[in-house]
N, CA, C and O of each residue as an XYZ file, in Angstrom:
944
protein
N     -18.180     27.501     18.257
C     -18.664     28.849     18.202
C     -17.443     29.812     17.930
O     -17.734     30.686     17.114
N     -16.349     29.865     18.334
C     -15.415     30.943     17.799
C     -14.961     30.308     16.750
O     -14.006     30.973     16.348
N     -15.073     29.624     16.250
C     -14.599     29.721     14.848
C     -16.384     29.339     13.554
O     -16.527     28.773     12.470
N     -16.977     29.778     14.163
C     -18.418     29.969     13.368
C     -18.374     31.777     13.510
O     -19.057     32.525     12.810
N     -17.122     32.354     14.894
C     -17.124     34.139     15.028
C     -16.272     34.577     13.683
O     -16.604     35.478     12.913
N     -14.799     33.525     13.542
C     -13.894     33.625     12.863
C     -14.623     33.417     11.360
O     -13.975     33.943     10.455
N     -15.329     33.031     11.121
C     -15.969     33.402      9.872
C     -16.763     34.341      9.099
O     -16.918     35.027      8.089
N     -17.127     33.966     10.120
C     -18.813     35.477      9.910
C     -17.528     37.084      9.915
O     -17.762     38.133      9.316
N     -16.468     36.845     10.616
C     -15.980     38.045      9.644
C     -14.754     38.367      8.812
O     -14.392     39.295      8.089
N     -14.257     37.177      9.232
C     -13.744     37.009      7.438
C     -15.036     36.937      7.068
O     -14.901     37.477      5.970
N     -16.213     36.680      7.136
C     -17.322     36.990      5.524
C     -17.518     38.752      5.263
O     -17.425     39.564      4.342
N     -17.760     38.723      6.338
C     -17.808     40.878      6.458
C     -17.068     42.132      6.037
O     -17.452     43.266      5.750
N     -15.335     41.289      6.122
C     -13.676     41.542      5.120
C     -12.893     40.676      5.628
O     -12.322     40.394      6.682
N     -13.013     40.379      4.715
C     -12.038     39.017      3.585
C     -10.835     39.944      4.068
O     -10.064     39.723      5.002
N     -10.865     41.077      3.173
C      -9.152     42.056      3.480
C      -8.356     40.987      5.150
O      -7.343     40.312      5.338
N      -9.802     41.499      6.158
C      -9.122     41.526      7.902
C      -8.373     39.939      7.499
O      -7.311     39.725      8.083
N      -8.804     39.003      6.684
C      -7.988     37.900      7.456
C      -6.757     37.814      8.307
O      -6.548     37.445      9.463
N      -5.566     38.568      6.742
C      -4.072     38.524      8.204
C      -4.151     38.842      9.411
O      -3.790     38.045     10.276
N      -4.655     40.117      9.732
C      -4.921     40.268     11.118
C      -5.482     39.889     11.363
O      -5.211     39.888     12.564
N      -7.164     38.878     11.193
C      -7.244     37.751     11.972
C      -6.761     36.744     12.465
O      -6.836     36.234     13.582
N      -6.060     36.391     11.193
C      -5.048     34.919     12.316
C      -3.713     35.334     12.463
O      -2.789     34.574     12.174
N      -3.524     36.496     12.895
C      -2.255     36.446     13.345
C      -3.058     37.254     14.762
O      -2.530     38.361     14.658
N      -3.734     37.333     15.651
C      -5.049     37.305     16.342
C      -4.687     35.677     17.394
O      -4.115     35.250     18.397
N      -5.473     35.331     16.298
C      -6.301     34.183     17.293
C      -5.157     32.529     16.588
O      -5.572     31.408     16.293
N      -4.437     32.803     16.565
C      -3.798     31.826     15.867
C      -2.579     31.482     17.201
O      -2.543     30.296     17.528
N      -1.488     32.558     18.056
C      -0.333     32.617     18.138
C      -0.574     32.401     19.281
O       0.464     32.396     19.943
N      -2.199     32.059     20.340
C      -2.860     31.352     20.471
C      -3.016     29.769     20.995
O      -3.401     29.117     21.966
N      -2.647     29.672     20.133
C      -2.700     28.478     19.651
C      -1.733     27.394     19.344
O      -2.167     26.572     18.536
N      -0.775     27.229     19.696
C       1.152     27.446     19.779
C       1.055     25.864     20.812
O       1.112     24.747     20.299
N       0.877     26.154     22.571
C       0.618     25.657     23.487
C      -0.099     23.821     22.903
O       0.197     22.722     23.372
N      -1.387     24.265     21.397
C      -2.012     22.800     21.362
C      -1.043     22.117     21.197
O      -0.358     21.363     21.887
N      -1.059     22.490     20.123
C      -0.006     22.470     19.100
C       1.566     21.814     19.106
O       2.231     21.491     18.122
N       1.805     21.757     20.035
C       2.857     21.245     20.844
C       2.761     20.219     21.106
O       3.329     19.193     20.731
N       1.563     20.559     22.196
C       1.143     18.949     23.017
C       0.788     18.004     21.676
O       0.963     16.788     21.754
N       0.173     18.746     20.179
C      -0.797     17.525     18.945
C       0.625     16.700     18.721
O       0.652     15.524     19.086
N       1.714     17.247     18.174
C       2.541     16.678     17.901
C       3.423     15.190     18.351
O       4.002     14.273     17.768
N       3.112     15.605     19.756
C       3.590     14.952     20.641
C       3.264     13.828     21.063
O       4.129     12.971     21.244
N       1.896     13.582     21.319
C       1.964     12.699     21.198
C       0.477     11.963     19.562
O      -0.675     11.533     19.495
N       1.852     12.339     18.480
C       1.481     11.303     17.676
C       2.692     10.547     18.322
O       2.610      9.433     18.840
N       3.868     11.336     18.216
C       4.738      9.867     18.828
C       3.453      8.543     19.763
O       3.010      7.459     19.383
N       3.360      8.894     20.328
C       1.984      8.099     20.479
C       1.994      7.261     19.526
O       2.647      6.278     19.179
N       1.206      7.808     19.209
C       0.276      6.855     17.850
C       1.022      6.335     17.411
O       0.694      5.157     17.275
N       2.184      6.594     16.978
C       3.199      5.898     15.250
C       4.047      4.254     16.644
O       4.722      3.275     16.329
N       3.588      4.668     17.941
C       4.094      3.350     18.950
C       3.187      2.332     19.018
O       3.069      1.133     19.269
N       2.529      3.423     18.652
C       0.524      2.076     18.717
C       0.310      1.717     16.886
O      -0.175      0.660     16.484
N       0.703      2.642     16.132
C       0.607      1.339     14.396
C       1.748      0.663     14.795
O       1.969     -0.299     14.059
N       2.648      0.824     15.789
C       3.913     -0.196     15.465
C       3.683     -1.447     15.905
O       3.953     -2.401     15.175
N       3.034     -1.665     17.443
C       2.789     -2.812     17.583
C       1.347     -3.424     16.894
O       0.506     -4.067     17.522
N       1.289     -3.136     15.735
C      -0.271     -3.837     14.694
C      -1.076     -3.732     16.422
O      -0.753     -4.903     16.616
N      -1.512     -3.500     17.220
C      -2.635     -3.667     18.359
C      -3.855     -4.133     17.496
O      -4.248     -5.246     17.844
N      -4.559     -3.576     16.462
C      -6.039     -4.208     15.873
C      -5.921     -5.438     15.323
O      -6.787     -6.312     15.347
N      -4.354     -5.535     14.600
C      -4.623     -6.875     14.181
C      -3.945     -7.884     14.909
O      -3.979     -8.965     14.322
N      -3.290     -7.898     16.082
C      -3.165     -8.752     17.264
C      -4.448     -9.804     17.879
O      -4.740    -10.980     18.091
N      -5.094     -7.951     18.008
C      -6.389     -8.128     18.298
C      -7.143     -9.692     18.089
O      -7.325    -10.849     18.469
N      -7.442     -8.353     16.926
C      -7.803     -9.739     15.630
C      -7.887    -11.280     15.953
O      -8.757    -12.059     16.341
N      -6.712    -11.330     15.645
C      -5.754    -12.672     15.508
C      -5.820    -13.521     16.886
O      -6.264    -14.630     16.590
N      -5.689    -13.482     17.567
C      -6.155    -13.729     19.713
C      -7.911    -13.380     18.845
O      -7.697    -12.663     17.868
N      -8.662    -13.541     18.915
C     -10.092    -13.289     19.116
C     -10.293    -14.968     17.718
O     -10.930    -15.985     17.991
N      -9.525    -14.713     16.327
C     -10.409    -15.307     16.161
C      -9.760    -17.037     15.730
O     -10.368    -17.852     15.035
N      -8.664    -17.201     16.246
C      -7.826    -17.925     16.507
C      -8.504    -19.107     17.851
O      -8.239    -20.307     17.922
N      -9.522    -18.219     18.915
C     -10.049    -19.493     19.337
C     -11.437    -20.556     18.700
O     -11.926    -21.651     18.976
N     -11.670    -19.407     17.671
C     -12.463    -20.456     16.652
C     -12.176    -20.906     15.622
O     -12.965    -21.726     15.150
N     -10.984    -20.575     14.875
C     -10.442    -20.584     14.392
C      -9.144    -21.292     13.792
O      -8.403    -20.311     13.737
N      -8.410    -22.326     13.322
C      -6.884    -22.084     12.488
C      -5.847    -21.236     13.222
O      -6.341    -20.227     13.724
N      -4.553    -21.389     13.407
C      -3.957    -19.632     13.079
C      -3.903    -19.426     11.886
O      -3.913    -18.214     11.670
N      -3.822    -20.314     10.552
C      -3.430    -20.184      9.260
C      -4.844    -19.370      9.128
O      -4.656    -18.183      8.861
N      -6.331    -19.778      9.268
C      -7.607    -18.639      9.741
C      -7.133    -17.698      9.531
O      -6.964    -16.926      8.587
N      -6.698    -17.882     11.423
C      -7.437    -16.157     12.196
C      -6.144    -15.175     11.209
O      -6.465    -14.056     10.810
N      -4.782    -15.716     10.914
C      -4.469    -14.666     10.308
C      -4.699    -14.059      8.942
O      -4.126    -13.124      8.382
N      -5.681    -14.834      8.561
C      -6.324    -14.538      7.261
C      -7.043    -13.758      7.236
O      -7.158    -13.043      6.240
N      -7.812    -13.603      8.351
C      -8.639    -12.570      8.899
C      -8.503    -12.401      9.120
O      -9.532    -12.098      9.724
N      -7.401    -11.737      9.895
C      -7.262    -10.374     10.647
C      -5.934     -9.341      9.759
O      -5.142     -8.578     10.312
N      -6.012     -9.557      8.657
C      -5.766     -8.995      7.557
C      -5.958     -8.888      6.499
O      -6.481     -9.975      6.256
N      -5.936     -8.405      5.669
C      -5.767     -6.662      5.610
C      -5.592     -5.741      6.702
O      -6.279     -5.934      7.706
N      -5.109     -5.157      6.688
C      -5.535     -4.056      8.096
C      -5.723     -2.697      7.148
O      -5.047     -2.372      6.172
N      -6.977     -1.936      7.811
C      -8.152     -0.820      7.687
C      -7.778      0.243      6.293
O      -8.050      1.442      6.356
N      -7.288     -0.222      5.362
C      -6.563      0.724      4.469
C      -7.768      2.037      4.204
O      -8.085      2.523      3.118
N      -8.384      2.466      5.824
C      -9.486      3.748      5.989
C      -8.833      4.506      6.623
O      -9.281      5.621      6.355
N      -7.972      4.604      7.368
C      -6.940      4.992      8.322
C      -5.715      4.218      8.476
O      -4.703      4.691      8.993
N      -5.830      2.709      7.907
C      -3.595      2.583      7.510
C      -3.254      3.026      6.354
O      -2.118      3.390      6.052
N      -4.546      3.018      5.398
C      -4.180      2.875      4.036
C      -2.900      4.101      3.999
O      -2.642      4.967      4.834
N      -2.182      3.759      2.573
C      -1.838      5.433      2.409
C      -2.048      6.460      2.563
O      -1.574      7.280      3.349
N      -3.725      6.603      0.885
C      -3.697      7.826      1.562
C      -4.064      8.640      2.505
O      -3.802      9.839      2.600
N      -4.820      7.823      3.370
C      -4.573      8.082      4.342
C      -3.829      8.954      5.432
O      -4.052     10.103      5.812
N      -2.457      7.630      5.971
C      -1.331      8.059      6.175
C      -0.390     10.005      5.696
O      -0.038     11.110      6.109
N      -0.477      9.086      4.586
C      -0.258     10.803      3.751
C      -0.881     12.279      3.577
O      -0.559     13.214      2.846
N      -2.082     12.092      4.706
C      -2.783     13.538      5.127
C      -2.799     13.492      6.437
O      -3.496     14.212      7.152
N      -2.048     12.663      6.801
C      -2.137     12.395      8.461
C      -0.841     13.929      8.436
O      -0.897     15.119      8.747
N       0.405     12.818      7.775
C       1.364     12.883      8.269
C       1.617     14.855      7.399
O       2.537     15.576      7.786
N       0.738     15.258      6.426
C       1.316     16.656      5.716
C       0.856     17.674      6.736
O       1.439     18.692      7.110
N      -0.940     16.918      7.307
C      -0.986     17.697      8.583
C       0.057     17.825      9.451
O       0.398     18.988      9.666
N       0.622     17.023      9.975
C       1.983     17.350     10.620
C       2.634     18.265     10.703
O       2.808     19.000     11.675
N       3.356     18.342      8.984
C       4.500     19.112      8.293
C       4.136     20.280      8.490
O       4.748     21.208      9.019
N       2.533     20.210      7.806
C       1.540     22.045      8.291
C       1.543     22.565      9.267
O       1.350     23.780      9.315
N       1.735     21.915     10.239
C       2.193     22.323     12.009
C       3.208     23.266     11.771
O       3.063     24.483     11.651
N       4.381     22.526     11.704
C       5.324     22.752     11.988
C       5.605     24.384     11.097
O       6.088     25.365     11.663
N       5.365     24.369     10.270
C       5.448     24.949      8.298
C       4.520     26.679      9.523
O       5.118     27.746      9.658
N       3.617     26.502      9.927
C       2.668     26.888      9.404
C       2.871     27.627     11.555
O       2.415     28.753     11.356
N       2.979     27.622     12.041
C       3.566     27.362     13.459
C       5.382     27.379     13.524
O       6.167     26.618     14.090
N       5.426     27.627     13.352
C       7.301     26.891     14.375
C       7.873     28.331     13.854
O       8.745     28.665     14.656
N       7.686     29.611     12.523
C       7.605     30.715     13.279
C       7.383     31.914     14.317
O       7.886     33.024     14.495
N       6.325     31.099     14.944
C       5.831     31.604     16.450
C       6.454     30.392     17.680
O       6.872     30.724     18.789
N       6.389     28.973     17.169
C       6.869     28.833     18.639
C       8.338     28.006     17.721
O       7.937     26.905     17.345
N       9.346     28.156     17.431
C      11.168     27.511     17.259
C      10.667     25.883     17.815
O      10.636     25.064     16.897
N      10.389     25.493     18.813
C      11.069     24.861     19.594
C       9.366     23.219     18.264
O       9.471     22.018     18.016
N       8.160     24.316     17.895
C       8.020     23.183     16.435
C       8.477     22.516     15.774
O       8.311     21.310     15.591
N       8.936     23.028     15.456
C      10.115     22.444     14.476
C      10.882     21.270     14.864
O      10.911     20.163     14.327
N      11.725     21.864     16.271
C      12.427     20.376     17.118
C      11.402     18.960     17.381
O      11.553     17.739     17.362
N      10.388     19.848     17.609
C       9.362     18.238     17.530
C       8.335     17.862     16.236
O       7.711     16.855     15.901
N       8.450     18.775     15.875
C       8.065     17.789     14.153
C       9.214     17.101     13.708
O       9.028     15.959     13.289
N      10.524     17.618     13.711
C      11.751     16.679     12.896
C      11.509     15.619     14.003
O      10.419     15.131     13.705
N      11.843     15.174     14.826
C      11.595     14.574     16.462
C      10.434     13.271     15.795
O      10.702     12.071     15.737
N       8.835     14.077     15.242
C       8.212     12.411     14.682
C       8.180     12.492     13.744
O       6.970     12.713     13.699
N       8.489     12.520     12.696
C       9.044     12.322     11.501
C      10.094     11.077     11.728
O       9.747      9.937     11.422
N      11.756     11.421     12.431
C      11.543     10.326     12.377
C      12.187      9.514     12.930
O      13.285      8.966     13.031
N      10.407      9.634     13.538
C      10.168      8.779     14.486
C       9.228      7.275     12.968
O       9.322      6.066     12.756
N       8.739      8.027     12.590
C       8.078      7.829     11.177
C       9.067      7.145      9.901
O       8.779      6.603      8.834
N       9.655      7.288     10.211
C      11.393      7.074      9.255
C      11.249      5.392      9.916
O      11.157      4.323      9.313
N      11.275      5.679     11.316
C      11.889      3.941     11.364
C      11.014      3.186     11.372
O      11.258      2.025     11.042
N       9.613      3.584     11.767
C       8.444      3.292     12.390
C       7.248      2.186     11.069
O       6.825      1.031     11.104
N       7.115      3.272     10.127
C       6.869      2.882      8.722
C       7.833      2.270      7.719
O       7.462      1.524      6.813
N       8.922      2.582      7.905
C       9.728      2.036      6.732
C      10.107      0.838      7.488
O      11.130      0.329      7.030
N       9.586      0.191      8.553
C       9.827     -0.895      8.928
C       8.033     -1.787      8.755
O       8.073     -2.928      8.296
N       7.009     -1.367      9.028
C       5.536     -1.963      8.906
C       5.405     -2.155      7.669
O       4.851     -3.171      7.249
N       6.027     -0.950      6.642
C       5.638     -0.834      5.368
C       6.298     -2.709      4.780
O       5.944     -3.878      4.631
N       7.243     -1.930      4.676
C       8.669     -3.238      4.890
C       8.041     -4.340      4.591
O       7.769     -4.791      3.478
N       7.766     -4.858      5.888
C       8.419     -6.335      6.880
C       6.832     -6.812      7.639
O       6.444     -7.980      7.637
N       6.071     -5.693      8.244
C       5.550     -6.269      8.057
C       3.648     -5.998      7.667
O       2.980     -6.932      7.223
N       3.265     -5.128      7.832
C       2.027     -4.790      6.700
C       1.399     -6.364      5.341
O       1.789     -7.495      5.052
N       0.432     -5.556      4.987
C       0.325     -6.194      3.607
C       0.152     -4.946      1.444
O      -0.508     -4.017      0.977
N       1.141     -5.803      1.061
C       2.166     -4.540      0.496
C       0.631     -4.241      0.176
O      -0.438     -4.851      0.135
N       1.220     -2.719     -0.063
C       0.106     -0.777     -1.349
C       0.953     -1.703     -2.068
O       1.946     -2.418     -1.934
N      -0.311     -1.182     -3.255
C      -0.864     -1.185     -4.647
C       0.023      0.102     -4.470
O       0.153      0.453     -3.297
N       0.678      0.895     -5.445
C       1.512      1.833     -6.724
C       0.731      2.160     -7.029
O       0.014      1.471     -7.756
N       0.369      3.506     -6.630
C      -0.928      4.415     -6.457
C      -0.195      5.558     -8.382
O      -0.773      6.230     -9.237
N       1.536      5.051     -8.095
C       2.524      5.875     -9.754
C       1.409      7.570     -9.201
O       0.697      8.322     -9.867
N       1.823      7.538     -7.560
C       2.624      9.032     -7.485
C       1.558     10.401     -6.558
O       1.919     11.404     -5.942
N      -0.271      9.643     -6.936
C      -1.761     10.718     -6.258
C      -0.688     10.698     -4.995
O       0.430     11.205     -4.911
N      -0.988     10.394     -4.624
C      -0.714     10.702     -2.902
C       0.487     11.822     -2.767
O       0.522     12.807     -2.031
N       1.322     11.414     -3.585
C       2.684     12.847     -3.220
C       2.120     13.550     -3.770
O       1.955     14.490     -2.992
N       1.428     13.878     -5.132
C       1.272     14.975     -5.817
C      -0.597     15.512     -4.866
O      -1.219     16.567     -4.990
N      -0.777     14.871     -4.426
C      -1.524     15.775     -3.514
C      -1.228     16.775     -2.482
O      -1.349     17.997     -2.395
N      -0.572     15.335     -1.339
C       0.748     15.944     -1.059
C       1.012     17.085     -0.866
O       0.724     17.743      0.134
N       1.836     17.579     -2.220
C       2.804     18.849     -1.813
C       1.053     19.869     -3.478
O       1.274     20.724     -4.335
N       0.223     19.435     -3.273
C      -1.270     20.838     -3.208
C      -1.091     20.780     -2.228
O      -0.146     21.548     -2.046
N      -1.529     20.093     -0.764
C      -2.062     20.313      0.659
C      -0.737     21.508      1.016
O      -0.954     22.699      1.242
N       0.512     20.920      0.999
C       1.568     21.747      1.783
C       1.664     23.133      0.769
O       2.496     23.898      1.257
N       0.997     23.756     -0.643
C       1.421     23.942     -1.542
C       0.198     25.619     -0.396
O       0.407     26.718      0.117
N      -0.620     24.929     -0.556
C      -2.076     25.228      0.267
C      -1.220     26.125      2.542
O      -1.269     27.057      3.344
N      -0.844     25.253      2.340
C      -0.317     25.851      3.709
C       0.856     26.789      3.421
O       1.229     27.640      4.229
N       1.456     26.571      2.136
C       2.354     28.070      2.233
C       1.602     29.434      1.697
O       2.109     30.391      1.112
N       0.739     29.298      1.939
C      -0.799     30.759      1.031
C      -1.171     31.001      3.058
O      -1.561     32.022      3.623
N      -0.891     29.810      3.584
C      -1.835     30.393      4.826
C      -0.466     30.930      5.605
O      -0.736     31.750      6.483
N       0.375     30.752      5.518
C       1.566     30.964      6.344
C       2.211     31.977      5.984
O       3.011     32.416      6.810
N       2.082     32.750      4.534
C       2.362     33.904      4.362
C       1.489     34.622      4.422
O       1.814     35.736      4.010
N       0.125     34.532      4.857
C      -1.668     35.125      5.197
C      -1.117     35.599      7.043
O      -1.255     36.626      7.708
N      -0.467     34.225      7.324
C      -0.794     34.684      8.782
C       0.822     35.490      9.393
O       0.976     35.784     10.578
N       2.073     35.778      8.129
C       3.241     36.043      8.320
C       3.225     37.742      7.591
O       4.039     38.662      7.671
N       1.825     37.605      6.840
C       1.423     39.520      6.560
C       0.791     40.381      8.379
O       1.059     41.329      9.116
N      -0.109     39.262      8.274
C      -0.541     39.880     10.320
C       0.021     40.041     10.862
O      -0.085     40.902     11.735
N       1.360     39.013     10.612
C       2.064     39.074     12.173
C       2.453     40.080     12.209
O       2.465     40.822     13.192
N       2.986     40.378     10.762
C       4.311     42.100     10.519
C       3.591     42.804     10.607
O       3.718     43.461     11.640
N       2.497     43.170      9.797
C       1.478     44.291     10.168
C       1.036     44.445     11.762
O       1.065     45.564     12.275
N       0.614     43.244     12.551
C       0.314     43.773     13.838
C       1.417     44.413     14.927
O       1.454     45.383     15.684
N       2.310     43.276     14.552
C       4.103     44.246     15.339
C       5.228     44.333     15.240
O       5.958     44.377     16.231
N       5.878     44.402     13.436
C       6.488     45.206     13.282
C       6.249     46.564     13.736
O       5.465     47.069     14.539
N       7.355     47.089     12.817
C       7.313     48.615     13.331
C       7.441     49.405     11.946
O       7.770     50.577     12.129
N       7.302     49.130     10.908
C       6.799     49.675      9.718
C       6.573     49.304      8.764
O       6.202     48.196      9.153
N       6.431     49.246      7.473
C       5.690     47.579      6.738
C       6.660     47.199      6.055
O       6.457     47.332      4.848
N       7.375     46.891      6.252
C       9.078     46.978      5.167
C       8.667     45.248      5.651
O       8.136     44.510      4.821
N       9.036     44.679      7.276
C       8.145     43.398      6.480
C       7.702     42.439      6.406
O       8.130     41.287      6.329
N       6.194     43.175      6.441
C       4.624     43.278      5.917
C       4.695     43.211      4.062
O       3.894     42.694      3.284
N       6.036     43.983      3.772
C       6.432     43.673      2.013
C       6.923     42.419      2.204
O       5.958     41.660      2.299
N       8.063     41.763      2.317
C       8.711     41.250      1.946
C       7.938     39.718      2.341
O       8.623     38.713      2.149
N       6.595     39.547      2.861
C       6.065     38.499      3.648
C       5.028     38.105      1.769
O       4.828     37.114      1.068
N       4.584     39.970      1.718
C       3.733     39.670      0.847
C       4.485     39.207     -0.359
O       4.151     38.259     -1.069
N       5.872     40.216     -0.572
C       6.750     38.742     -1.541
C       6.185     37.757     -2.400
O       5.493     37.615     -3.408
N       7.279     36.694     -0.859
C       7.180     35.771     -0.543
C       5.563     34.546     -0.843
O       5.350     33.466     -1.394
N       4.331     36.183      0.360
C       3.232     34.847     -0.808
C       2.952     35.505     -2.641
O       2.272     35.183     -3.616
N       3.482     36.069     -2.447
C       3.400     36.057     -4.688
C       3.747     34.931     -5.395
O       3.267     34.153     -6.219
N       5.413     35.253     -4.367
C       6.612     33.338     -5.246
C       6.191     32.355     -5.109
O       6.665     31.359     -5.655
N       4.857     32.333     -4.096
C       4.260     31.515     -3.467
C       3.309     31.002     -4.477
O       2.924     29.842     -4.624
N       3.006     32.022     -5.125
C       2.369     31.707     -6.527
C       2.673     31.404     -7.679
O       2.375     30.395     -8.319
N       3.140     32.083     -7.896
C       3.552     31.840     -8.932
C       4.016     30.262     -9.264
O       3.784     29.657    -10.310
N       4.737     29.759     -8.084
C       5.713     28.624     -8.070
C       4.442     27.697     -7.697
O       4.218     26.672     -8.340
N       3.410     28.218     -6.345
C       2.721     26.567     -7.039
C       0.667     26.713     -8.451
O      -0.494     26.318     -8.357
N       1.386     27.392     -9.319
C       1.613     27.452    -11.367
C       2.057     26.701    -11.461
O       1.844     25.536    -11.797
N       2.808     27.283    -11.159
C       4.958     26.090    -12.563
C       4.920     24.878    -12.178
O       5.196     23.959    -12.948
N       4.455     24.628    -10.501
C       3.992     23.226    -10.196
C       3.013     22.923    -11.274
O       3.492     22.573    -12.353
N       1.590     23.008    -11.148
C       0.587     22.738    -11.639
C       1.091     22.539    -13.380
O       1.312     21.366    -13.679
N       1.192     23.078    -13.973
C       1.247     23.378    -15.240
C       2.425     22.979    -15.941
O       2.513     22.374    -17.009
N       3.219     23.360    -15.266
C       5.224     23.166    -15.752
C       5.219     21.235    -16.023
O       5.670     20.603    -16.979
N       4.327     20.590    -14.405
C       5.355     19.380    -14.698
C       4.621     17.902    -15.348
O       3.466     17.628    -15.022
N       5.233     17.197    -16.080
C       3.913     16.015    -16.261
C       4.383     14.888    -15.512
O       5.468     14.310    -15.463
N       2.962     14.682    -14.777
C       3.374     13.528    -14.148
C       2.937     12.493    -14.231
O       3.500     11.429    -13.976
N       1.699     12.697    -14.661
C       0.673     11.613    -15.042
C       0.504     10.698    -16.582
O      -0.245      9.769    -16.884
N       1.744     11.563    -17.484
C       1.986     11.218    -18.702
C       3.626     11.365    -18.718
O       4.293     12.094    -17.985
N       4.191     10.301    -19.955
C       4.969     10.874    -20.242
C       5.922     11.509    -21.670
O       6.390     10.810    -22.569
N       5.999     12.643    -21.577
C       6.385     14.051    -22.314
C       6.677     13.008    -23.351
O       7.127     11.880    -23.151
N       6.370     13.528    -24.418
C       7.826     12.777    -26.284
C       8.440     12.794    -26.041
O       9.308     11.925    -26.120
N       8.476     13.743    -25.578
C      11.038     13.559    -25.847
C      11.337     12.559    -25.142
O      12.261     11.959    -25.690
N      10.909     11.901    -23.863
C      11.063     10.367    -23.441
C      10.537      9.342    -24.035
O      11.111      8.254    -24.088
N       9.697      9.511    -24.410
C       8.781      8.015    -24.933
C       8.979      7.643    -26.765
O       8.282      6.762    -27.268
N       9.973      8.416    -27.587
C      10.099      8.672    -28.713
C      12.286      9.114    -28.471
O      12.971     10.133    -28.386
N      12.563      7.368    -28.459
C      14.460      7.605    -28.250
C      14.615      5.745    -28.872
O      13.953      4.709    -28.803
N      15.549      6.083    -29.295
C      16.501      4.668    -30.285
C      16.321      3.584    -28.963
O      15.695      3.813    -27.928
N      17.084      2.307    -29.331
C      17.700      1.759    -27.897
C      18.138      2.517    -27.425
O      17.410      3.039    -26.580
N      19.272      3.009    -27.547
C      20.330      3.959    -27.090
C      20.646      4.331    -26.413
O      21.729      4.266    -25.830
N      19.454      5.041    -26.226
C      18.544      6.287    -25.441
C      18.861      7.926    -26.306
O      19.028      9.064    -25.867
N      18.841      7.457    -27.442
C      19.223      8.295    -28.003
C      17.676      9.272    -28.577
O      16.506      8.912    -28.445
N      18.198     10.572    -29.224
C      15.974     10.565    -29.666
C      16.359     10.347    -30.925
O      17.463     10.334    -31.468
N      15.159     10.162    -31.335
C      14.494      8.752    -32.444
C      14.672      9.488    -33.558
O      14.153     10.556    -33.230
N      15.128      9.639    -34.835
C      15.084     10.257    -35.860
C      14.120      9.396    -37.291
O      14.513      8.738    -38.254
N      13.510      9.579    -37.082
C      11.992      8.874    -38.033
C      12.708      8.896    -39.881
O      12.814      9.943    -40.520
N      13.052      7.710    -40.349
C      13.521      8.052    -42.030
C      12.452      7.709    -42.421
O      11.561      7.220    -41.727
N      12.419      7.918    -43.535
C      10.929      7.766    -45.069
C      11.435      6.217    -45.352
O      12.427      6.122    -46.075
N      10.810      4.917    -44.818
C      10.977      3.936    -45.874
C      10.823      3.665    -47.173
O      10.973      2.586    -47.746
N      10.280      5.499    -47.936
C       9.095      4.739    -49.318
C       8.246      3.589    -48.793
O       8.110      2.862    -49.777
N       7.657      3.082    -47.852
C       7.176      1.789    -48.541
C       5.725      2.519    -47.246
O       5.674      2.785    -46.045
N       5.094      2.554    -48.040
C       3.133      2.989    -47.089
C       1.481      1.768    -47.577
O       1.028      0.956    -48.383
N       1.280      2.404    -46.533
C      -0.095      0.653    -46.313
C      -0.396      1.354    -46.664
O      -0.160      2.562    -46.664
N      -1.586      0.130    -47.425
C      -2.738      0.242    -48.247
C      -3.304     -0.847    -47.633
O      -2.845     -1.961    -47.383
N      -4.948     -0.077    -47.322
C      -6.096     -0.703    -45.794
C      -5.951     -2.357    -47.771
O      -6.011     -2.041    -48.959
N      -5.839     -3.294    -47.394
C      -6.529     -4.236    -48.930
C      -7.808     -4.631    -49.258
O      -7.881     -5.475    -50.151
N      -9.315     -4.056    -48.537
C      -9.485     -3.775    -48.644
C     -10.730     -2.818    -49.615
O     -11.832     -2.996    -50.134
N      -9.531     -1.550    -49.406
C      -9.813     -0.431    -50.532
C     -10.123     -0.691    -52.054
O     -11.118     -0.416    -52.726
N      -8.361     -1.619    -52.525
C      -8.347     -2.150    -54.003
C      -8.948     -3.064    -54.330
O      -8.606     -3.611    -55.379
N     -10.439     -3.767    -53.330
C     -10.341     -5.440    -54.024
C     -11.347     -4.804    -54.885
O     -11.913     -3.720    -55.028
N     -11.307     -5.908    -55.358
C     -12.685     -5.416    -56.784
C     -14.092     -5.584    -55.538
O     -14.060     -6.135    -54.438
N     -15.343     -4.822    -56.289
C     -16.397     -5.149    -54.815
C     -16.696     -6.353    -55.347
O     -15.836     -6.705    -56.155
N     -17.737     -7.258    -55.183
C     -18.547     -8.372    -55.451
C     -19.751     -8.234    -56.517
O     -20.914     -7.891    -56.301
N     -19.039     -8.657    -57.913
C     -21.103     -7.808    -58.618
C     -21.808     -8.910    -58.325
O     -21.581    -10.120    -58.331
N     -23.029     -7.977    -57.978
C     -24.700     -8.227    -57.679
C     -25.090     -7.614    -58.267
O     -25.099     -6.402    -58.483
N     -26.028     -9.621    -59.085
C     -26.513     -9.546    -60.290
C     -28.144     -8.541    -59.140
O     -27.988     -8.257    -57.952
N     -29.633     -8.189    -60.023
C     -30.571     -8.105    -59.516
C     -31.980     -8.509    -60.231
O     -32.385     -7.995    -61.273
N     -32.557     -9.373    -59.595
C     -33.263    -10.165    -60.324
C     -34.805     -9.231    -60.776
O     -35.665     -9.762    -61.478
C-alpha cells in the first residue's frame, strides 16, 4: 500500500521525487542492515551445497553413487547460475551505495559480505560446482548498467536529503553536479567502449604486434567463370 501511494505521488508530481525519497528511505536503513547480515547466512548455506547433498543422499538410496551424483548435478541455474548471482550481488552493492551515506555501518557490512563471497564462491566455482560457460562479459556489463542506475537513484536521494536538511542550496548543487557527471559517464560507457567486438586497430596487426601496413602486390583476382567462353547453343 505504501509503495502504491509512493508511485501515485511521483506520478502526480515527478519533480518531487528527490524529496519523497528523502522522506521515505532513511527509515529503511535498519531493515537493510539486517538484510546484509542475513546474506552471510545464505552464502554459508550455498557453501554446503545442501540441495545437491540432499539430492545425492536421496538418489543414492535408489541408484548407485555414480548415478546419484550424475542426477544431483548440475545445480539449478535459475538461482545458482552466473546471471542470478550477478543480479543478487549487484543488489547488495547498490544497497551499500545508496544507504551508506545515511548509515555508514552499511559499508562495513557490505565489505564483510563481499569478502565472504570471495572466499566461498571462489571455492565453489573452481572446485565444487559444475563448470560455468564463459558468457563473454554480458553479465558483467549488465551489472555495470545496474550500478549506474543505482548511482542515479543515489544522486536523487542525496539531492532530496540536502534540500530537506542542509541550511542552504550549496550541498544540493553539488549533488546535482554529481548527477550530471554520472549521466555523462554513463553515456560514455554505453557509446565509447567496444566490448562485443574488437576494434579494427586491434585486429589488423602483424605477427609482431605492430600496425598492419597493407602493400599492393600487383596481383588481381578475377573469377574464372566470368572470362570463360560460354558454351555455344544451337537452336533447333
